[in-house]
Amino acid sequence: MADNAIAIHWRRYPERYLLRGCHCETCKTDFFPGRLFCPNCRRKGKMVSKEMPRTGKIVSFTEVFVGPIGFQHETPYFLALIDLGNKCMILSQIVDSPKEKIKTGAQVKKVFRKIQDTDHEGAIAYGYKFKVS
Amino acid sequence: MRSVSIIGAGQTAFGEHWNESFRDLIGKAGLMALESSGIEGKTIQAIYGGTMASGRFVGQEHIGALIADELGLTPLPATRLEAACASGGVALRNAYISVASGLYDVVAVGGVEKMTEISVEEAGFALGGAGDQETELFHGATFPALYALLARKHMEAFGTTEEQMAQVAVKNHYNAMFNPNAQFHREITIQDVMNSGYVASPLKLLDCSPISDGAATVILCETSKAKKISENAIEILASTQASDSLALTGRKSLTELMATKVAAKLDFEEAHLKPSDIDLAEVHDCFTIAEILAIEDLGFFKKGDGGKATEKGKTSLKGEIPINPSGGLKACGHPVGATGIKQAVEMFFQLNGLAKERQVKDAKIGLTHNVGGSGATAVVHIFKKAQVK
Ligand SMILES: [Zn+2]
């Protein structure tokens, strides 16, 4: 894992804490995560910061039994692709939800949780997860 | 652009090579390819190499120079290319471009990965770099998990079943029985796959390609010269590549890999061929669902029919379009940087009728398909036996 973890986490606080992405005022398109410029309008686009909807619908999901480094103590856990309703998709863990309710089409809402705490610098990363609403 | 052919091909066995280093593997594959081409090393004018994460796997970067050094071919220019699991395919394409453009007449292109020197967990972390570190890996995604998300979508959209996906693994393990270079020489059943335990539902352990060591090399030559040098020259009829969003969240569709579709369409146009003209294909089956997506996106089967076609045996060694006669990534093994080159090596054997027990009957035109990450890079090549005068 990288040194300088604090800076790596800190620069993404707006995205991870507030679901802050961006919006192109020229073509009225939302983007998450935010991007430097609009791929539709290119240099003619005007990007402004924007918070994404905090609710969405599960598009696909998986239950992870073999976790990557940093997540091995959490298995099994659910990951889902979530449609935020503004043509943006987000990948997130689904937590605090009964297993039988985690399915395609289920409505979910954003919660704030610890994501990882195994960084060797001791930095704890927080951010978004979702739960079935 | 000039026509380019492969005049020699070599591959180490894929698997766990505890006795052999990264350097040994790429050196051996290079020598085998030279031997097979019949040319002298000094004929080569440039070297290309594909490897994904040698820095993570063995702590070694600067692979271009390493290959030139190991093969005794300094001071030739030597270039490494990286595109995750498509590193080999991208290296092949760039080597192809260097000859097609007229800059060189003869070049060597190798692919290599040495993945078993670190723990499975560390290897998984290194492979994770093929996805989006900040929006996928950070949240606990693994590569099986990303493909599992695609698999579930395919199952719900088209009725593809876990058994149909399992059949991909069963078929590829069967083919690998006849490939001396394959990592696994063990037949498996659908029940074995179904009982192998979820890694990321609906994908199970035997839906996943293994962690492997290995290397492969081919020698490329301008075609008119190639025909004079070698009776075994196989011509590259088309070479195309396309990109898509690094993360799955940026995809327009989750039931296809757009980069594969675009690369395939351009490839068929370039070769003046259609999918039904292809006699066999080596496709990127890093997970069983990936082969199902590939045979649809390449145009061999209608979108949604890949699972059923596999179940009916249409992609088996004696089926209407044999897919992965080598055993594929699943059973031949997947040393990531080597895979794209190994696919071309298999075409060299198949189109020259040298594939022995796994030989596809009347193999005249073959296609290779190499994917990086969860579909952010796709490379497609079409090959045909060059008509030797
Ligand atoms: Zn725009």
Coordinates of C-alpha atoms and ligand atoms in Angstrom, one line a residue:
Chain A
M1 CA 0.0 0.0 0.0
A2 CA 1.1 3.6 -0.6
D3 CA 2.7 5.9 1.8
N4 CA 1.1 9.2 2.2
A5 CA -2.3 7.5 2.6
I6 CA -3.7 10.5 4.4
A7 CA -3.4 12.7 1.3
I8 CA -4.7 10.0 -1.0
H9 CA -7.8 9.7 1.1
W10 CA -8.2 13.4 1.8
R11 CA -8.3 14.5 -1.8
R12 CA -11.3 12.2 -2.4
Y13 CA -13.3 13.2 0.6
P14 CA -15.9 15.2 -1.5
E15 CA -16.5 12.2 -3.7
R16 CA -16.5 9.6 -0.9
Y17 CA -18.3 11.5 1.8
L18 CA -20.8 13.6 -0.2
L19 CA -21.1 11.7 -3.5
R20 CA -19.8 14.8 -5.1
G21 CA -19.4 14.4 -8.9
C22 CA -19.9 16.9 -11.6
H23 CA -22.4 18.2 -14.1
C24 CA -21.8 19.6 -17.6
E25 CA -23.9 22.8 -18.0
T26 CA -23.6 22.6 -21.7
C27 CA -25.1 19.1 -22.3
K28 CA -26.8 18.8 -18.9
T29 CA -25.1 15.5 -18.1
D30 CA -24.1 14.3 -14.6
F31 CA -20.8 12.4 -14.0
F32 CA -19.7 10.3 -11.1
P33 CA -16.9 10.3 -10.2
G34 CA -16.2 13.8 -11.3
R35 CA -14.0 14.3 -14.4
L36 CA -11.8 16.9 -15.7
F37 CA -13.8 17.7 -18.8
C38 CA -17.0 16.6 -20.5
P39 CA -16.5 13.7 -23.0
N40 CA -19.6 14.8 -25.0
C41 CA -18.8 18.5 -25.3
R42 CA -15.0 18.3 -24.8
R43 CA -13.6 21.8 -24.5
K44 CA -17.0 23.4 -25.1
G45 CA -18.4 21.8 -22.0
K46 CA -18.7 23.7 -18.7
M47 CA -18.2 21.4 -15.7
V48 CA -19.5 22.4 -12.3
S49 CA -19.4 20.4 -9.0
K50 CA -22.6 18.6 -8.1
E51 CA -23.8 16.1 -5.4
M52 CA -25.3 13.0 -6.8
P53 CA -28.6 11.5 -5.7
R54 CA -28.3 9.5 -2.5
T55 CA -30.7 6.8 -3.6
G56 CA -30.7 4.4 -6.5
K57 CA -31.5 0.9 -7.8
I58 CA -29.4 -2.2 -7.9
V59 CA -28.4 -3.0 -11.5
S60 CA -26.3 -6.1 -10.7
F61 CA -24.7 -7.6 -7.6
T62 CA -22.3 -10.2 -6.3
E63 CA -21.5 -11.8 -3.0
V64 CA -17.8 -11.7 -2.5
F65 CA -16.4 -14.8 -0.7
V66 CA -12.7 -14.2 -1.5
G67 CA -11.8 -10.7 -0.6
P68 CA -8.8 -8.6 -1.7
I69 CA -6.1 -7.4 0.7
G70 CA -7.8 -5.1 3.3
F71 CA -11.2 -6.8 3.0
Q72 CA -10.3 -10.4 3.9
H73 CA -11.8 -10.2 7.4
E74 CA -15.1 -8.9 6.0
T75 CA -16.1 -11.7 3.7
P76 CA -18.6 -12.5 2.7
Y77 CA -19.9 -9.1 1.6
F78 CA -22.1 -7.8 -1.1
L79 CA -21.0 -5.5 -3.9
A80 CA -23.5 -3.9 -6.4
L81 CA -23.6 -1.7 -9.4
I82 CA -26.2 1.0 -8.6
D83 CA -28.1 3.2 -11.0
L84 CA -28.4 6.6 -9.4
G85 CA -31.3 7.5 -11.7
N86 CA -29.3 10.3 -13.4
K87 CA -27.6 8.0 -15.9
C88 CA -24.7 7.6 -13.4
M89 CA -23.7 4.2 -12.1
I90 CA -21.8 3.6 -8.9
L91 CA -20.1 0.5 -7.5
S92 CA -20.5 0.1 -3.8
Q93 CA -20.9 -2.4 -1.0
I94 CA -24.4 -3.2 0.2
V95 CA -24.6 -3.4 4.0
D96 CA -27.1 -3.6 6.8
S97 CA -29.6 -5.4 4.5
P98 CA -31.3 -8.8 4.7
K99 CA -29.7 -11.1 2.1
E100 CA -33.0 -11.9 0.5
K101 CA -33.7 -8.3 -0.2
I102 CA -30.4 -7.7 -2.1
K103 CA -31.5 -8.3 -5.7
T104 CA -31.6 -6.6 -9.0
G105 CA -34.1 -3.7 -9.0
A106 CA -34.0 -3.2 -5.2
Q107 CA -34.1 0.4 -4.1
V108 CA -31.0 1.4 -2.1
K109 CA -29.9 4.5 -0.2
K110 CA -26.5 5.8 0.7
V111 CA -25.0 5.4 4.2
F112 CA -21.6 6.5 5.6
R113 CA -19.3 3.8 6.7
K114 CA -15.7 2.8 7.3
I115 CA -14.3 1.3 4.1
Q116 CA -10.8 0.1 5.1
D117 CA -8.7 0.2 8.3
T118 CA -5.7 -1.9 7.4
D119 CA -3.5 0.9 6.1
H120 CA 0.0 0.5 7.5
E121 CA 0.1 4.3 8.3
G122 CA -3.0 3.7 10.4
A123 CA -5.2 5.9 8.2
I124 CA -8.8 4.8 8.3
A125 CA -10.7 5.3 5.1
Y126 CA -14.4 6.2 5.2
G127 CA -16.9 6.6 2.4
Y128 CA -20.2 5.6 0.9
K129 CA -21.8 2.2 1.2
F130 CA -25.5 1.6 0.4
K131 CA -28.3 -0.3 2.1
V132 CA -31.6 -1.6 0.8
S133 CA -34.2 1.0 1.7
Chain B
M1 CA 0.5 -0.7 -45.0
R2 CA 2.5 -3.8 -45.9
S3 CA 1.3 -7.3 -45.2
V4 CA 2.9 -9.0 -42.2
S5 CA 3.3 -12.7 -41.3
I6 CA 4.4 -14.8 -38.4
I7 CA 7.3 -17.0 -39.4
G8 CA 8.1 -18.6 -36.0
A9 CA 6.4 -19.2 -32.7
G10 CA 7.5 -20.5 -29.3
Q11 CA 5.9 -21.0 -25.9
T12 CA 7.1 -22.3 -22.6
A13 CA 4.7 -24.6 -20.7
F14 CA 2.3 -22.5 -18.6
G15 CA 2.1 -23.3 -14.9
E16 CA 4.1 -22.9 -11.8
H17 CA 7.8 -22.7 -12.7
W18 CA 9.6 -22.8 -9.4
N19 CA 12.9 -23.6 -11.2
E20 CA 12.7 -20.8 -13.7
S21 CA 13.0 -17.1 -13.4
F22 CA 11.2 -14.4 -15.3
R23 CA 14.3 -14.0 -17.4
D24 CA 14.6 -17.8 -18.1
L25 CA 11.0 -17.9 -19.3
I26 CA 11.2 -15.1 -21.8
G27 CA 14.6 -16.3 -22.9
K28 CA 13.4 -19.8 -23.6
A29 CA 10.3 -18.7 -25.5
G30 CA 12.4 -16.3 -27.6
L31 CA 14.9 -19.1 -28.5
M32 CA 12.0 -21.5 -29.4
A33 CA 10.5 -18.9 -31.7
L34 CA 13.8 -18.2 -33.4
E35 CA 14.4 -21.9 -33.8
S36 CA 10.9 -22.4 -35.3
S37 CA 11.4 -19.5 -37.8
G38 CA 14.8 -20.8 -39.0
I39 CA 16.3 -17.3 -39.1
E40 CA 19.4 -16.1 -37.3
G41 CA 19.0 -13.8 -34.3
K42 CA 21.0 -11.1 -36.1
T43 CA 18.2 -10.8 -38.8
I44 CA 15.9 -9.3 -36.1
Q45 CA 15.7 -5.5 -36.2
A46 CA 13.6 -4.7 -33.1
I47 CA 12.0 -6.3 -30.1
Y48 CA 8.6 -5.8 -28.4
G49 CA 7.5 -7.2 -25.1
G50 CA 4.2 -7.4 -23.3
T51 CA 4.0 -7.8 -19.5
M52 CA 1.4 -6.4 -17.1
A53 CA 2.9 -6.1 -13.7
S54 CA 6.4 -7.5 -13.6
G55 CA 7.2 -4.8 -11.1
R56 CA 4.6 -6.1 -8.7
F57 CA 5.2 -9.8 -9.4
V58 CA 9.0 -10.0 -9.5
G59 CA 10.2 -6.4 -8.8
Q60 CA 11.5 -6.1 -12.3
E61 CA 10.8 -3.3 -14.7
H62 CA 12.6 -2.2 -17.8
I63 CA 11.6 -5.4 -19.6
G64 CA 12.4 -4.4 -23.1
A65 CA 16.1 -4.1 -22.4
L66 CA 16.0 -7.2 -20.3
I67 CA 14.7 -9.3 -23.2
A68 CA 17.3 -7.8 -25.7
D69 CA 20.0 -8.5 -23.1
E70 CA 18.9 -12.1 -22.4
L71 CA 18.6 -13.0 -26.1
G72 CA 22.0 -11.5 -26.9
L73 CA 20.3 -8.9 -29.1
T74 CA 21.7 -5.6 -27.8
P75 CA 21.8 -2.9 -29.1
L76 CA 18.5 -3.5 -30.9
P77 CA 15.7 -1.2 -29.8
A78 CA 13.4 -3.0 -27.3
T79 CA 10.1 -1.7 -26.1
R80 CA 7.7 -2.9 -23.4
L81 CA 4.0 -2.5 -23.7
E82 CA 1.4 -2.7 -21.0
A83 CA -2.4 -3.0 -21.2
A84 CA -3.2 -5.3 -18.2
C85 CA -4.1 -8.8 -19.5
A86 CA -4.1 -7.4 -23.0
S87 CA -0.4 -6.5 -22.8
G88 CA 0.6 -9.4 -25.1
G89 CA -2.0 -8.5 -27.7
V90 CA -1.1 -4.9 -27.7
A91 CA 2.6 -5.8 -28.0
L92 CA 1.8 -8.0 -31.0
R93 CA -0.2 -5.2 -32.6
N94 CA 2.6 -2.6 -32.1
A95 CA 5.2 -5.0 -33.5
Y96 CA 2.8 -5.6 -36.4
I97 CA 2.5 -1.9 -37.0
S98 CA 6.3 -1.5 -37.0
V99 CA 6.6 -4.0 -39.8
A100 CA 3.4 -3.0 -41.7
S101 CA 4.6 0.6 -41.7
G102 CA 7.8 -0.4 -43.5
L103 CA 10.1 0.7 -40.6
Y104 CA 11.3 -2.9 -40.1
D105 CA 11.2 -6.2 -42.0
V106 CA 11.7 -8.6 -39.1
V107 CA 10.9 -8.1 -35.4
A108 CA 10.4 -10.4 -32.4
V109 CA 7.5 -9.9 -30.0
G110 CA 7.2 -11.7 -26.7
G111 CA 4.9 -11.8 -23.7
V112 CA 5.8 -12.9 -20.2
E113 CA 4.5 -13.0 -16.7
K114 CA 5.9 -14.7 -13.6
M115 CA 3.0 -14.6 -11.1
T116 CA 3.8 -17.3 -8.5
E117 CA 6.7 -15.7 -6.6
I118 CA 4.3 -13.7 -4.4
S119 CA 1.2 -14.9 -2.4
V120 CA -2.1 -15.4 -4.1
E121 CA -3.4 -12.3 -2.2
E122 CA -0.6 -10.1 -3.4
A123 CA -1.0 -11.5 -7.0
G124 CA -4.7 -10.6 -6.7
F125 CA -3.8 -7.1 -5.6
A126 CA -1.4 -6.7 -8.6
L127 CA -4.1 -7.9 -11.0
G128 CA -6.6 -5.5 -9.4
G129 CA -4.5 -2.7 -11.0
A130 CA -6.2 -3.6 -14.3
G131 CA -9.4 -2.2 -12.9
D132 CA -10.1 1.3 -11.4
Q133 CA -8.1 1.5 -8.2
E134 CA -10.1 4.4 -6.8
T135 CA -13.7 3.5 -7.5
E136 CA -13.6 -0.3 -7.8
L137 CA -10.6 -1.8 -5.8
F138 CA -11.0 0.7 -3.0
H139 CA -14.5 -0.5 -2.3
G140 CA -13.5 -4.2 -2.1
A141 CA -13.9 -5.3 -5.7
T142 CA -11.8 -8.1 -7.1
F143 CA -11.5 -9.2 -10.7
P144 CA -13.8 -12.2 -10.1
A145 CA -16.3 -9.7 -8.5
L146 CA -16.3 -7.4 -11.6
Y147 CA -16.9 -10.3 -14.0
A148 CA -19.5 -11.7 -11.5
L149 CA -21.4 -8.4 -11.9
L150 CA -21.4 -8.9 -15.7
A151 CA -22.3 -12.6 -15.3
R152 CA -25.4 -11.8 -13.2
K153 CA -26.5 -9.2 -15.7
H154 CA -26.2 -11.7 -18.6
M155 CA -28.1 -14.4 -16.6
E156 CA -30.9 -12.0 -15.9
A157 CA -31.1 -10.6 -19.4
F158 CA -30.8 -13.8 -21.4
G159 CA -31.4 -16.7 -19.1
T160 CA -27.8 -17.8 -19.2
T161 CA -27.3 -20.4 -16.4
E162 CA -24.4 -21.3 -14.1
E163 CA -24.3 -24.7 -15.8
Q164 CA -23.8 -23.1 -19.2
M165 CA -20.9 -21.0 -17.8
A166 CA -19.5 -24.2 -16.2
Q167 CA -19.6 -25.9 -19.6
V168 CA -17.0 -23.3 -20.8
A169 CA -14.6 -24.5 -18.2
V170 CA -15.4 -28.2 -18.9
K171 CA -14.7 -27.7 -22.6
N172 CA -11.5 -25.7 -22.1
H173 CA -10.2 -28.3 -19.6
Y174 CA -10.9 -31.0 -22.1
N175 CA -9.0 -29.2 -24.9
A176 CA -6.1 -28.6 -22.6
M177 CA -5.7 -32.4 -22.1
F178 CA -4.2 -32.4 -25.6
N179 CA -2.0 -29.3 -25.1
P180 CA 1.4 -30.3 -23.7
N181 CA 2.0 -26.6 -22.8
A182 CA -1.2 -26.3 -20.7
Q183 CA -1.2 -25.7 -17.0
F184 CA -3.9 -28.3 -16.3
H185 CA -4.2 -31.8 -17.7
R186 CA -7.3 -32.7 -15.8
E187 CA -10.8 -33.2 -17.1
I188 CA -13.5 -31.7 -15.1
T189 CA -17.3 -32.1 -15.0
I190 CA -20.1 -29.5 -14.7
Q191 CA -20.6 -30.9 -11.2
D192 CA -17.0 -30.2 -10.3
V193 CA -17.5 -26.6 -11.3
M194 CA -20.8 -26.3 -9.5
N195 CA -19.2 -27.7 -6.4
S196 CA -16.1 -25.6 -6.5
G197 CA -17.4 -22.9 -4.2
Y198 CA -18.3 -19.3 -4.8
V199 CA -15.4 -16.8 -5.2
A200 CA -17.9 -14.0 -6.1
S201 CA -21.4 -15.3 -6.9
P202 CA -22.4 -16.5 -9.4
L203 CA -18.7 -17.2 -10.3
K204 CA -17.1 -20.2 -8.6
L205 CA -13.4 -21.2 -8.3
L206 CA -13.5 -23.3 -11.5
D207 CA -15.1 -20.4 -13.5
C208 CA -11.8 -18.5 -13.0
S209 CA -8.5 -18.7 -14.9
P210 CA -5.5 -19.6 -12.7
I211 CA -2.4 -17.8 -11.6
S212 CA 0.5 -18.8 -13.9
D213 CA 4.0 -18.4 -15.0
G214 CA 4.9 -18.5 -18.7
A215 CA 6.1 -16.8 -21.8
A216 CA 5.4 -16.9 -25.5
T217 CA 7.2 -15.3 -28.5
V218 CA 6.5 -14.9 -32.2
I219 CA 8.7 -13.6 -35.0
L220 CA 7.0 -11.2 -37.5
C221 CA 8.2 -10.7 -41.0
E222 CA 7.0 -8.7 -44.0
T223 CA 4.9 -11.2 -46.0
S224 CA 6.7 -11.4 -49.4
K225 CA 10.0 -12.0 -47.5
A226 CA 8.2 -14.4 -45.1
K227 CA 7.1 -16.7 -47.9
K228 CA 10.7 -17.1 -49.0
I229 CA 12.0 -17.7 -45.5
S230 CA 9.3 -20.1 -44.2
E231 CA 6.8 -22.6 -45.4
N232 CA 4.9 -22.1 -42.2
A233 CA 4.3 -18.4 -42.6
I234 CA 0.8 -17.3 -41.4
E235 CA -0.4 -13.9 -42.5
I236 CA -1.9 -11.3 -40.2
L237 CA -5.0 -10.3 -42.2
A238 CA -6.1 -7.6 -39.7
S239 CA -5.0 -6.1 -36.3
T240 CA -7.3 -3.8 -34.4
Q241 CA -7.7 -2.5 -30.9
A242 CA -10.3 -0.5 -29.0
S243 CA -10.7 1.1 -25.5
D244 CA -13.6 1.6 -23.1
S245 CA -14.0 3.0 -19.6
L246 CA -11.6 1.6 -17.1
A247 CA -14.4 1.0 -14.6
L248 CA -17.6 -0.9 -15.2
T249 CA -19.6 2.1 -14.0
G250 CA -18.7 3.9 -17.2
R251 CA -20.1 1.3 -19.5
K252 CA -23.1 1.9 -21.8
S253 CA -24.1 -1.7 -21.6
L254 CA -23.2 -4.4 -19.1
T255 CA -24.2 -7.3 -21.4
E256 CA -21.4 -6.8 -23.8
L257 CA -17.8 -5.6 -24.0
M258 CA -18.1 -2.6 -26.3
A259 CA -14.3 -2.6 -27.0
T260 CA -14.5 -6.2 -28.3
K261 CA -17.4 -5.4 -30.5
V262 CA -15.7 -2.3 -32.0
A263 CA -12.3 -4.0 -32.5
A264 CA -14.0 -7.1 -34.1
K265 CA -16.1 -5.0 -36.5
L266 CA -13.0 -3.1 -37.6
D267 CA -11.0 -6.3 -37.9
F268 CA -13.6 -8.0 -40.1
E269 CA -13.8 -4.9 -42.3
E270 CA -10.0 -4.8 -42.6
A271 CA -9.8 -8.5 -43.5
H272 CA -12.8 -8.4 -45.8
L273 CA -14.3 -11.3 -43.9
K274 CA -17.3 -12.0 -41.7
P275 CA -17.6 -14.1 -38.5
S276 CA -18.8 -17.1 -40.4
D277 CA -15.5 -17.2 -42.4
I278 CA -13.6 -17.9 -39.2
D279 CA -12.6 -21.6 -38.6
L280 CA -11.4 -21.3 -35.0
A281 CA -10.8 -18.7 -32.4
E282 CA -8.7 -18.2 -29.3
V283 CA -10.7 -15.8 -27.1
H284 CA -10.1 -14.2 -23.7
D285 CA -11.8 -16.5 -21.2
C286 CA -10.3 -15.1 -18.0
F287 CA -13.7 -16.1 -16.5
T288 CA -16.2 -18.4 -18.1
I289 CA -18.7 -15.6 -18.6
A290 CA -15.9 -13.7 -20.5
E291 CA -15.9 -16.5 -23.2
I292 CA -19.7 -16.3 -23.5
L293 CA -19.5 -12.5 -23.9
A294 CA -16.6 -12.9 -26.4
I295 CA -18.3 -15.3 -28.7
E296 CA -21.3 -13.0 -28.9
D297 CA -19.4 -9.7 -29.2
L298 CA -17.1 -11.2 -31.9
G299 CA -20.2 -12.0 -33.9
F300 CA -20.1 -15.9 -33.8
F301 CA -23.4 -16.0 -32.0
K302 CA -26.3 -13.7 -31.5
K303 CA -26.3 -11.6 -28.3
G304 CA -27.7 -13.7 -25.5
D305 CA -27.1 -17.1 -27.3
G306 CA -23.5 -17.7 -26.1
G307 CA -24.5 -19.8 -23.1
K308 CA -26.9 -22.0 -25.1
A309 CA -24.4 -22.4 -28.0
T310 CA -21.7 -23.6 -25.5
E311 CA -24.2 -26.0 -23.9
K312 CA -25.0 -27.5 -27.3
G313 CA -21.3 -28.1 -28.0
K314 CA -21.1 -25.6 -30.9
T315 CA -17.8 -24.2 -29.6
S316 CA -16.1 -27.6 -28.8
L317 CA -13.1 -28.9 -30.7
K318 CA -15.4 -30.6 -33.2
G319 CA -18.1 -28.0 -33.1
E320 CA -19.1 -25.5 -35.7
I321 CA -16.7 -22.9 -34.4
P322 CA -14.0 -24.4 -32.1
I323 CA -13.2 -21.8 -29.4
N324 CA -10.0 -22.0 -27.4
P325 CA -8.5 -25.3 -28.7
S326 CA -5.4 -24.5 -26.6
G327 CA -7.5 -24.8 -23.4
G328 CA -7.9 -21.0 -23.2
L329 CA -6.8 -18.9 -20.3
K330 CA -9.0 -21.2 -18.1
A331 CA -7.0 -24.4 -18.6
C332 CA -3.9 -23.6 -20.6
G333 CA -3.2 -20.9 -18.0
H334 CA -3.0 -17.2 -17.9
P335 CA 0.4 -15.6 -17.3
V336 CA -1.3 -12.3 -18.1
G337 CA 1.4 -10.6 -20.3
A338 CA 2.0 -13.8 -22.2
T339 CA -1.6 -14.7 -23.0
G340 CA -2.0 -12.4 -26.1
I341 CA 1.1 -13.8 -27.7
K342 CA 0.2 -17.4 -26.7
Q343 CA -3.0 -17.0 -28.7
A344 CA -1.0 -16.1 -31.8
V345 CA 1.4 -19.1 -31.1
E346 CA -1.7 -21.4 -31.0
M347 CA -2.8 -20.0 -34.4
F348 CA 0.6 -20.7 -35.8
F349 CA 0.3 -24.3 -34.8
Q350 CA -3.3 -24.7 -35.8
L351 CA -3.1 -23.0 -39.2
N352 CA 0.0 -25.0 -40.0
G353 CA -1.7 -28.3 -39.0
L354 CA 0.8 -28.8 -36.2
A355 CA -1.6 -29.0 -33.3
K356 CA -1.7 -32.8 -33.2
E357 CA -4.6 -34.2 -31.1
R358 CA -6.2 -30.8 -30.6
Q359 CA -5.9 -29.9 -34.3
V360 CA -9.0 -28.2 -35.6
K361 CA -10.0 -29.8 -38.9
D362 CA -9.6 -27.7 -42.0
A363 CA -8.3 -24.7 -40.0
K364 CA -7.6 -22.0 -42.6
I365 CA -8.6 -18.7 -41.0
G366 CA -8.3 -18.1 -37.2
L367 CA -9.1 -15.2 -34.9
T368 CA -7.5 -14.2 -31.6
H369 CA -9.1 -11.9 -29.0
N370 CA -7.3 -10.5 -26.0
V371 CA -8.9 -8.3 -23.3
G372 CA -7.4 -6.0 -20.7
G373 CA -9.2 -5.6 -17.3
S374 CA -12.9 -5.9 -17.3
G375 CA -13.0 -4.8 -21.0
A376 CA -11.3 -1.5 -21.1
T377 CA -8.9 -2.8 -23.8
A378 CA -9.6 -5.3 -26.5
V379 CA -7.3 -6.5 -29.3
V380 CA -8.4 -8.7 -32.2
H381 CA -6.3 -10.3 -34.9
I382 CA -7.2 -12.5 -37.8
F383 CA -4.7 -14.9 -39.3
K384 CA -4.5 -17.0 -42.5
K385 CA -2.0 -19.5 -43.8
A386 CA 0.2 -17.5 -46.2
Q387 CA 0.2 -19.1 -49.7
V388 CA 3.8 -20.3 -50.1
K389 CA 5.0 -20.3 -53.7
Ligands
ZN1 ZN -21.2 18.2 -21.9

